[in-house]
GROMACS .gro file of C-alpha atoms in nm:
model
  391
    1SER     CA    1 -17.155 -10.733  16.178
    2ALA     CA    2 -16.868 -10.659  16.389
    3SER     CA    3 -17.088 -10.440  16.630
    4GLU     CA    4 -17.336 -10.727  16.670
    5VAL     CA    5 -17.074 -10.983  16.739
    6ALA     CA    6 -16.912 -10.769  17.016
    7GLY     CA    7 -17.258 -10.713  17.170
    8VAL     CA    8 -17.307 -11.085  17.193
    9ILE     CA    9 -16.965 -11.125  17.369
   10ASN     CA   10 -17.004 -10.862  17.581
   11THR     CA   11 -17.378 -10.995  17.696
   12TRP     CA   12 -17.211 -11.331  17.784
   13SER     CA   13 -16.956 -11.134  18.048
   14VAL     CA   14 -16.644 -11.242  17.876
   15GLU     CA   15 -16.347 -11.140  18.092
   16VAL     CA   16 -16.068 -11.247  17.863
   17LEU     CA   17 -16.117 -11.259  17.490
   18VAL     CA   18 -15.837 -11.436  17.278
   19ASP     CA   19 -15.767 -11.329  16.947
   20LEU     CA   20 -15.604 -11.625  16.711
   21MET     CA   21 -15.601 -11.428  16.391
   22GLY     CA   22 -15.453 -11.063  16.414
   23TRP     CA   23 -15.458 -10.926  16.087
   24LEU     CA   24 -15.460 -11.247  15.894
   25PRO     CA   25 -15.734 -11.226  15.607
   26LEU     CA   26 -16.041 -11.424  15.706
   27GLY     CA   27 -16.248 -11.372  15.383
   28ILE     CA   28 -16.530 -11.197  15.549
   29GLU     CA   29 -16.640 -10.808  15.563
   30TYR     CA   30 -16.473 -10.750  15.890
   31GLY     CA   31 -16.206 -10.953  16.127
   32PRO     CA   32 -16.109 -10.963  16.486
   33GLN     CA   33 -15.951 -10.624  16.496
   34ALA     CA   34 -16.328 -10.462  16.411
   35VAL     CA   35 -16.470 -10.673  16.699
   36LEU     CA   36 -16.206 -10.590  16.957
   37ALA     CA   37 -16.226 -10.206  16.860
   38HIS     CA   38 -16.580 -10.211  17.058
   39ARG     CA   39 -16.379 -10.366  17.345
   40PRO     CA   40 -16.656 -10.626  17.450
   41SER     CA   41 -16.441 -10.791  17.727
   42ALA     CA   42 -16.210 -10.674  17.983
   43VAL     CA   43 -15.892 -10.806  17.850
   44SER     CA   44 -15.791 -10.907  17.509
   45VAL     CA   45 -15.494 -11.146  17.410
   46GLY     CA   46 -15.331 -11.216  17.091
   47CYS     CA   47 -15.214 -11.562  17.064
   48GLN     CA   48 -15.062 -11.789  16.802
   49GLY     CA   49 -15.196 -11.674  16.444
   50PHE     CA   50 -15.033 -11.346  16.380
   51HIS     CA   51 -14.655 -11.333  16.515
   52SER     CA   52 -14.617 -10.976  16.546
   53SER     CA   53 -14.772 -10.671  16.700
   54THR     CA   54 -15.058 -10.560  16.541
   55GLY     CA   55 -15.019 -10.210  16.607
   56SER     CA   56 -15.356 -10.175  16.748
   57GLU     CA   57 -15.476 -10.003  17.057
   58HIS     CA   58 -15.755 -10.240  17.109
   59LEU     CA   59 -15.536 -10.555  17.197
   60ASP     CA   60 -15.405 -10.559  17.556
   61PHE     CA   61 -15.148 -10.851  17.541
   62GLN     CA   62 -14.938 -11.054  17.276
   63LEU     CA   63 -14.823 -11.413  17.401
   64ALA     CA   64 -14.455 -11.462  17.328
   65ASP     CA   65 -14.154 -11.599  17.506
   66ALA     CA   66 -13.815 -11.462  17.580
   67ILE     CA   67 -13.658 -11.577  17.234
   68ALA     CA   68 -13.938 -11.498  17.006
   69ALA     CA   69 -13.998 -11.156  17.147
   70PRO     CA   70 -13.728 -11.046  17.408
   71PRO     CA   71 -13.828 -10.823  17.687
   72GLU     CA   72 -13.614 -10.545  17.500
   73PHE     CA   73 -13.875 -10.571  17.218
   74ALA     CA   74 -14.138 -10.466  17.443
   75PRO     CA   75 -14.147 -10.090  17.356
   76TYR     CA   76 -14.201 -10.168  16.992
   77PHE     CA   77 -14.510 -10.349  17.066
   78SER     CA   78 -14.845 -10.177  17.095
   79GLU     CA   79 -14.965 -10.461  17.324
   80ARG     CA   80 -14.797 -10.550  17.650
   81LEU     CA   81 -14.601 -10.892  17.628
   82MET     CA   82 -14.717 -11.191  17.784
   83VAL     CA   83 -14.418 -11.390  17.823
   84ILE     CA   84 -14.425 -11.795  17.916
   85GLU     CA   85 -14.147 -12.048  17.845
   86PRO     CA   86 -14.018 -12.265  17.711
   87SER     CA   87 -14.188 -12.158  17.362
   88PHE     CA   88 -14.518 -11.968  17.326
   89HIS     CA   89 -14.573 -12.182  17.008
   90VAL     CA   90 -14.831 -12.452  17.147
   91ASN     CA   91 -14.851 -12.796  16.989
   92SER     CA   92 -15.036 -13.139  17.022
   93HIS     CA   93 -14.776 -13.347  16.851
   94ALA     CA   94 -14.727 -13.584  17.130
   95SER     CA   95 -15.111 -13.699  17.099
   96GLN     CA   96 -15.187 -13.624  16.765
   97TYR     CA   97 -14.899 -13.812  16.618
   98SER     CA   98 -14.808 -14.064  16.869
   99GLN     CA   99 -14.840 -14.338  16.616
  100VAL     CA  100 -14.582 -14.198  16.384
  101LYS     CA  101 -14.236 -14.359  16.375
  102CYS     CA  102 -13.949 -14.319  16.181
  103LEU     CA  103 -13.904 -14.686  16.085
  104GLN     CA  104 -13.602 -14.611  15.853
  105ASP     CA  105 -13.284 -14.384  15.905
  106PRO     CA  106 -13.238 -14.114  15.650
  107ASP     CA  107 -13.051 -14.266  15.334
  108PRO     CA  108 -12.698 -14.244  15.379
  109GLN     CA  109 -12.613 -14.191  15.028
  110ARG     CA  110 -12.825 -13.899  14.913
  111LEU     CA  111 -12.862 -13.633  15.185
  112LYS     CA  112 -13.209 -13.478  15.171
  113ILE     CA  113 -13.209 -13.121  15.249
  114LEU     CA  114 -13.568 -13.033  15.341
  115ALA     CA  115 -13.723 -12.700  15.271
  116PRO     CA  116 -14.116 -12.774  15.334
  117HIS     CA  117 -14.214 -12.417  15.345
  118ALA     CA  118 -14.523 -12.199  15.223
  119PHE     CA  119 -14.359 -12.048  14.919
  120TYR     CA  120 -14.493 -11.685  15.017
  121LYS     CA  121 -14.200 -11.714  15.290
  122LEU     CA  122 -13.904 -11.762  15.043
  123SER     CA  123 -13.685 -11.489  14.912
  124PRO     CA  124 -13.493 -11.508  14.582
  125GLU     CA  125 -13.171 -11.451  14.777
  126VAL     CA  126 -13.250 -11.751  15.004
  127PHE     CA  127 -13.332 -11.966  14.741
  128GLY     CA  128 -12.980 -11.871  14.578
  129MET     CA  129 -12.823 -11.961  14.890
  130TRP     CA  130 -12.975 -12.310  14.895
  131LEU     CA  131 -12.828 -12.351  14.535
  132GLN     CA  132 -12.505 -12.257  14.670
  133LEU     CA  133 -12.523 -12.535  14.917
  134LEU     CA  134 -12.583 -12.781  14.638
  135HIS     CA  135 -12.338 -12.641  14.372
  136PRO     CA  136 -11.998 -12.658  14.563
  137LEU     CA  137 -12.029 -13.016  14.630
  138HIS     CA  138 -11.961 -13.103  14.285
  139GLN     CA  139 -11.603 -12.971  14.315
  140LEU     CA  140 -11.558 -13.092  14.682
  141HIS     CA  141 -11.644 -13.452  14.672
  142ASP     CA  142 -11.522 -13.700  14.407
  143THR     CA  143 -11.799 -13.947  14.467
  144SER     CA  144 -12.078 -14.109  14.283
  145GLU     CA  145 -12.408 -13.910  14.184
  146ASP     CA  146 -12.628 -14.066  14.465
  147SER     CA  147 -12.400 -13.949  14.732
  148LEU     CA  148 -12.447 -13.593  14.685
  149ALA     CA  149 -12.709 -13.369  14.860
  150ALA     CA  150 -13.062 -13.292  14.697
  151LEU     CA  151 -13.306 -12.996  14.786
  152TYR     CA  152 -13.661 -13.103  14.852
  153LEU     CA  153 -13.924 -12.838  14.802
  154PRO     CA  154 -14.313 -12.837  14.821
  155SER     CA  155 -14.478 -12.962  14.498
  156LYS     CA  156 -14.676 -12.608  14.492
  157ALA     CA  157 -14.336 -12.412  14.414
  158HIS     CA  158 -14.463 -12.404  14.029
  159HIS     CA  159 -14.762 -12.184  14.108
  160GLN     CA  160 -14.799 -11.923  13.865
  161SER     CA  161 -14.858 -11.613  14.075
  162THR     CA  162 -14.524 -11.706  14.210
  163ILE     CA  163 -14.350 -11.704  13.904
  164LEU     CA  164 -14.467 -11.357  13.835
  165ASN     CA  165 -14.387 -11.222  14.174
  166LEU     CA  166 -14.021 -11.378  14.148
  167ARG     CA  167 -14.007 -11.220  13.798
  168ALA     CA  168 -14.087 -10.866  13.925
  169PHE     CA  169 -13.894 -10.918  14.229
  170GLU     CA  170 -13.567 -11.019  13.996
  171GLN     CA  171 -13.598 -10.699  13.782
  172ASP     CA  172 -13.627 -10.464  14.078
  173LEU     CA  173 -13.303 -10.624  14.251
  174LEU     CA  174 -13.112 -10.658  13.909
  175ARG     CA  175 -13.167 -10.291  13.844
  176SER     CA  176 -12.991 -10.190  14.152
  177ARG     CA  177 -12.729 -10.466  14.193
  178ASP     CA  178 -12.436 -10.592  13.981
  179ALA     CA  179 -12.534 -10.939  13.853
  180GLU     CA  180 -12.202 -11.113  13.928
  181SER     CA  181 -12.154 -11.490  13.947
  182PRO     CA  182 -12.264 -11.635  14.298
  183ARG     CA  183 -11.994 -11.721  14.575
  184VAL     CA  184 -11.980 -11.929  14.863
  185GLY     CA  185 -12.095 -11.771  15.177
  186GLY     CA  186 -12.150 -11.447  15.010
  187GLN     CA  187 -12.497 -11.238  14.865
  188ASN     CA  188 -12.623 -11.448  14.576
  189ALA     CA  189 -12.709 -11.164  14.310
  190ARG     CA  190 -12.849 -11.412  14.072
  191GLY     CA  191 -13.091 -11.575  14.330
  192PRO     CA  192 -13.382 -11.416  14.177
  193GLU     CA  193 -13.297 -11.523  13.828
  194VAL     CA  194 -13.221 -11.877  13.930
  195MET     CA  195 -13.541 -11.903  14.118
  196GLY     CA  196 -13.768 -11.775  13.863
  197GLN     CA  197 -13.608 -12.009  13.607
  198PHE     CA  198 -13.658 -12.301  13.842
  199ALA     CA  199 -14.057 -12.208  13.877
  200GLU     CA  200 -14.092 -12.154  13.495
  201GLY     CA  201 -13.912 -12.473  13.463
  202GLN     CA  202 -14.160 -12.674  13.696
  203ALA     CA  203 -14.480 -12.508  13.525
  204SER     CA  204 -14.361 -12.625  13.197
  205GLY     CA  205 -14.318 -12.983  13.264
  206GLY     CA  206 -13.932 -12.906  13.409
  207GLN     CA  207 -13.807 -12.789  13.049
  208GLY     CA  208 -13.754 -12.435  13.101
  209ALA     CA  209 -13.490 -12.420  13.368
  210GLY     CA  210 -13.296 -12.705  13.218
  211ALA     CA  211 -13.283 -12.487  12.890
  212ARG     CA  212 -13.186 -12.142  13.055
  213GLY     CA  213 -12.948 -12.259  13.322
  214PHE     CA  214 -12.931 -12.203  13.700
  215GLY     CA  215 -12.744 -11.871  13.729
  216GLY     CA  216 -12.428 -12.013  13.556
  217HIS     CA  217 -12.443 -12.326  13.761
  218ASN     CA  218 -12.388 -12.675  13.595
  219THR     CA  219 -12.765 -12.726  13.478
  220ASP     CA  220 -12.779 -13.099  13.437
  221LYS     CA  221 -12.614 -13.179  13.775
  222LEU     CA  222 -12.810 -12.906  13.971
  223ARG     CA  223 -13.134 -12.987  13.806
  224SER     CA  224 -13.124 -13.321  13.907
  225ARG     CA  225 -13.061 -13.239  14.269
  226ILE     CA  226 -13.405 -13.058  14.319
  227PHE     CA  227 -13.710 -13.259  14.386
  228LEU     CA  228 -14.084 -13.163  14.456
  229GLN     CA  229 -14.256 -13.338  14.728
  230ASN     CA  230 -14.668 -13.372  14.777
  231ARG     CA  231 -14.805 -13.168  15.061
  232THR     CA  232 -15.153 -13.280  15.011
  233ILE     CA  233 -15.106 -13.605  15.128
  234ALA     CA  234 -15.266 -13.690  15.494
  235ARG     CA  235 -15.066 -13.546  15.781
  236GLU     CA  236 -14.945 -13.864  15.924
  237GLU     CA  237 -14.817 -13.982  15.597
  238TYR     CA  238 -14.673 -13.624  15.569
  239MET     CA  239 -14.463 -13.669  15.929
  240GLU     CA  240 -14.335 -13.984  15.824
  241GLN     CA  241 -14.191 -13.831  15.468
  242LEU     CA  242 -14.019 -13.567  15.707
  243CYS     CA  243 -13.875 -13.838  15.881
  244GLN     CA  244 -13.638 -13.900  15.587
  245GLY     CA  245 -13.492 -13.589  15.572
  246GLY     CA  246 -13.142 -13.545  15.665
  247LEU     CA  247 -13.119 -13.178  15.732
  248ALA     CA  248 -13.375 -12.882  15.715
  249VAL     CA  249 -13.317 -12.528  15.612
  250ASP     CA  250 -13.541 -12.256  15.736
  251THR     CA  251 -13.666 -11.935  15.548
  252PRO     CA  252 -13.486 -11.660  15.802
  253HIS     CA  253 -13.738 -11.343  15.713
  254PHE     CA  254 -14.046 -11.539  15.792
  255ASN     CA  255 -13.985 -11.849  15.969
  256ALA     CA  256 -14.120 -12.210  15.986
  257HIS     CA  257 -14.367 -12.233  16.268
  258THR     CA  258 -14.568 -12.527  16.286
  259THR     CA  259 -14.349 -12.669  16.021
  260ALA     CA  260 -14.048 -12.615  16.269
  261VAL     CA  261 -14.245 -12.826  16.524
  262ASP     CA  262 -14.271 -13.086  16.278
  263LEU     CA  263 -13.936 -13.127  16.175
  264VAL     CA  264 -13.838 -13.131  16.548
  265PHE     CA  265 -14.091 -13.396  16.630
  266ALA     CA  266 -13.973 -13.590  16.319
  267GLY     CA  267 -13.588 -13.561  16.444
  268VAL     CA  268 -13.491 -13.368  16.154
  269PRO     CA  269 -13.193 -13.116  16.247
  270LEU     CA  270 -13.318 -12.763  16.146
  271ILE     CA  271 -13.097 -12.438  16.075
  272THR     CA  272 -13.246 -12.105  16.121
  273SER     CA  273 -13.136 -11.760  16.170
  274PRO     CA  274 -13.326 -11.514  16.393
  275THR     CA  275 -13.395 -11.173  16.264
  276SER     CA  276 -13.521 -10.841  16.449
  277ARG     CA  277 -13.882 -10.941  16.394
  278MET     CA  278 -14.093 -11.176  16.581
  279ALA     CA  279 -14.229 -11.379  16.274
  280GLY     CA  280 -13.852 -11.424  16.210
  281ARG     CA  281 -13.750 -11.578  16.547
  282VAL     CA  282 -13.996 -11.828  16.622
  283ALA     CA  283 -13.804 -12.118  16.476
  284ALA     CA  284 -13.526 -12.034  16.695
  285SER     CA  285 -13.812 -12.029  16.999
  286ILE     CA  286 -13.899 -12.389  16.917
  287LEU     CA  287 -13.539 -12.508  16.862
  288HIS     CA  288 -13.420 -12.355  17.213
  289ALA     CA  289 -13.732 -12.530  17.367
  290ALA     CA  290 -13.627 -12.867  17.236
  291GLY     CA  291 -13.287 -12.826  17.335
  292LEU     CA  292 -13.134 -12.803  16.978
  293ASP     CA  293 -12.970 -12.484  16.999
  294ILE     CA  294 -12.717 -12.588  16.754
  295GLY     CA  295 -12.929 -12.508  16.489
  296ILE     CA  296 -12.966 -12.169  16.584
  297SER     CA  297 -12.698 -11.932  16.396
  298ARG     CA  298 -12.597 -11.583  16.460
  299ASP     CA  299 -12.665 -11.432  16.104
  300MET     CA  300 -12.704 -11.507  15.734
  301HIS     CA  301 -12.328 -11.580  15.691
  302ASP     CA  302 -12.335 -11.807  15.980
  303TYR     CA  303 -12.656 -11.979  15.853
  304PHE     CA  304 -12.475 -12.075  15.551
  305SER     CA  305 -12.159 -12.172  15.708
  306LEU     CA  306 -12.327 -12.416  15.936
  307ALA     CA  307 -12.540 -12.561  15.658
  308PHE     CA  308 -12.223 -12.603  15.436
  309THR     CA  309 -12.013 -12.748  15.702
  310LEU     CA  310 -12.278 -13.014  15.787
  311ILE     CA  311 -12.343 -13.091  15.441
  312SER     CA  312 -11.987 -13.147  15.358
  313ASN     CA  313 -11.881 -13.292  15.676
  314ARG     CA  314 -12.118 -13.623  15.692
  315SER     CA  315 -11.945 -13.724  16.027
  316LYS     CA  316 -12.040 -13.384  16.208
  317LEU     CA  317 -12.383 -13.401  16.063
  318SER     CA  318 -12.446 -13.753  16.186
  319GLY     CA  319 -12.388 -13.645  16.531
  320VAL     CA  320 -12.650 -13.351  16.508
  321GLN     CA  321 -12.869 -13.601  16.338
  322GLU     CA  322 -12.825 -13.870  16.608
  323ARG     CA  323 -12.911 -13.593  16.871
  324ALA     CA  324 -13.219 -13.497  16.686
  325ARG     CA  325 -13.344 -13.835  16.634
  326GLN     CA  326 -13.281 -13.920  17.015
  327HIS     CA  327 -13.560 -13.640  17.102
  328HIS     CA  328 -13.795 -13.773  16.864
  329ARG     CA  329 -13.747 -14.142  17.001
  330PHE     CA  330 -13.768 -14.010  17.332
  331ARG     CA  331 -14.110 -13.795  17.280
  332THR     CA  332 -14.286 -14.071  17.072
  333GLN     CA  333 -14.265 -14.284  17.384
  334ARG     CA  334 -14.441 -14.015  17.591
  335THR     CA  335 -14.812 -13.990  17.462
  336GLU     CA  336 -15.083 -13.777  17.619
  337ALA     CA  337 -15.215 -14.082  17.776
  338SER     CA  338 -14.877 -14.216  17.936
  339ARG     CA  339 -14.713 -13.898  18.044
  340PRO     CA  340 -14.536 -13.913  18.378
  341LYS     CA  341 -14.683 -13.732  18.679
  342ALA     CA  342 -14.637 -13.372  18.759
  343GLN     CA  343 -14.344 -13.438  19.006
  344GLU     CA  344 -14.151 -13.659  18.780
  345ARG     CA  345 -14.191 -13.386  18.508
  346LYS     CA  346 -14.009 -13.134  18.751
  347THR     CA  347 -13.724 -13.347  18.803
  348SER     CA  348 -13.681 -13.377  18.419
  349SER     CA  349 -13.378 -13.197  18.293
  350LYS     CA  350 -13.430 -13.240  17.921
  351ARG     CA  351 -13.586 -12.904  17.786
  352SER     CA  352 -13.706 -13.096  17.456
  353ASN     CA  353 -13.973 -13.272  17.701
  354ARG     CA  354 -14.141 -12.938  17.765
  355LEU     CA  355 -14.186 -12.823  17.378
  356PHE     CA  356 -14.426 -13.131  17.349
  357ASP     CA  357 -14.568 -13.132  17.700
  358THR     CA  358 -14.902 -12.947  17.621
  359SER     CA  359 -14.997 -12.945  17.999
  360ILE     CA  360 -14.729 -12.720  18.088
  361TRP     CA  361 -14.808 -12.476  17.806
  362VAL     CA  362 -15.166 -12.467  17.928
  363TYR     CA  363 -15.060 -12.408  18.309
  364GLN     CA  364 -14.852 -12.118  18.210
  365PHE     CA  365 -15.095 -11.953  17.985
  366GLU     CA  366 -15.408 -11.994  18.241
  367ARG     CA  367 -15.182 -11.852  18.517
  368SER     CA  368 -15.107 -11.550  18.264
  369LEU     CA  369 -15.437 -11.481  18.196
  370LYS     CA  370 -15.525 -11.449  18.555
  371LEU     CA  371 -15.223 -11.240  18.609
  372ALA     CA  372 -15.354 -11.013  18.324
  373LEU     CA  373 -15.707 -10.979  18.488
  374GLU     CA  374 -15.548 -10.884  18.798
  375LEU     CA  375 -15.336 -10.608  18.638
  376TYR     CA  376 -15.672 -10.505  18.463
  377TYR     CA  377 -15.864 -10.466  18.773
  378ASP     CA  378 -15.564 -10.321  18.990
  379GLY     CA  379 -15.525 -10.065  18.697
  380SER     CA  380 -15.191 -10.151  18.662
  381GLU     CA  381 -14.966 -10.041  18.340
  382GLY     CA  382 -14.674 -10.296  18.322
  383HIS     CA  383 -14.526 -10.346  17.990
  384LEU     CA  384 -14.459 -10.715  18.058
  385ILE     CA  385 -14.594 -11.027  18.223
  386THR     CA  386 -14.353 -11.295  18.280
  387PHE     CA  387 -14.470 -11.647  18.420
  388CYS     CA  388 -14.229 -11.951  18.433
  389GLY     CA  389 -14.272 -12.275  18.594
  390GLY     CA  390 -14.499 -12.585  18.538
  391PRO     CA  391 -14.779 -12.786  18.711
   0.00000   0.00000   0.00000
């Protein structure tokens, strides 16, 4: 039971207890919050798993950074913010994928737009916007079929539960909105319909969407621009698959988190749009830490405009791709076993180095935990802990 687990932790005289799950389901009778409610440790810290406030009085601190949860967000958290830099999102890519190399440049003819996200992060409006990024190219470019952009989704896009959710969402939205035709840069009122039709088409062997059309788009052309990629392959193979992407689009309401780190490590430019919630700001945190702020848009209109500009202006896209790939080439040469000494790291001016330097994150996290303990024993009630710097 939760009380028994808390009792064991207490007998160990644990000073700092780190919660990696928040309210995420565990498939057991009780979760971390039930254990934390017994206050088995002096200090408790939320870290990594649940990128939001738990709203619980049992968790003392929430790990964050100045982009994912700016200081002005502090009053809206039940926890005190523990802010480190450049990003609170830790990773071990430099050692885990040190052998992964992009041996080939992305296909110069067919631009692969990657959207390798878990499907629960998708909204019909965002999916409709992605379709708009494909559709206008048929009017803007008088080129061969293979020179156009294509959208790559994870192969689990056809889950039956996804189809049911999309259809329910579609009915709710279309009842309260005039179902007009999509327009470039605007709200896509038919996003739910086209997304549901695509999902149904995949579930029925690719026939349903072709028969019904994509919200008024040219079905045959648009249908040929959407592909499903296998996500059940080995992680190393998956990373090499990402390297072939030319551009990636984020899910703004619930960002790519580990996937965003994967894309940056693979050298693929990512476009995101931070929202007012922590879970919708993680990709911006990761891009900022990597020195790739060019992919951070101001709002959804800017998100679409930036993506549309890069897709329709391949020379501009090439410059962004080269910048992203330079980061990848630099980092793959710096494995955990061959990192420069601490003094050499201090003299580096590249922010991208720091995102994949786990030792910097560990140093800041450990120092922040010590500060949290000092606050506890001193009885301080500060809203914020900020620790910057490196070993």
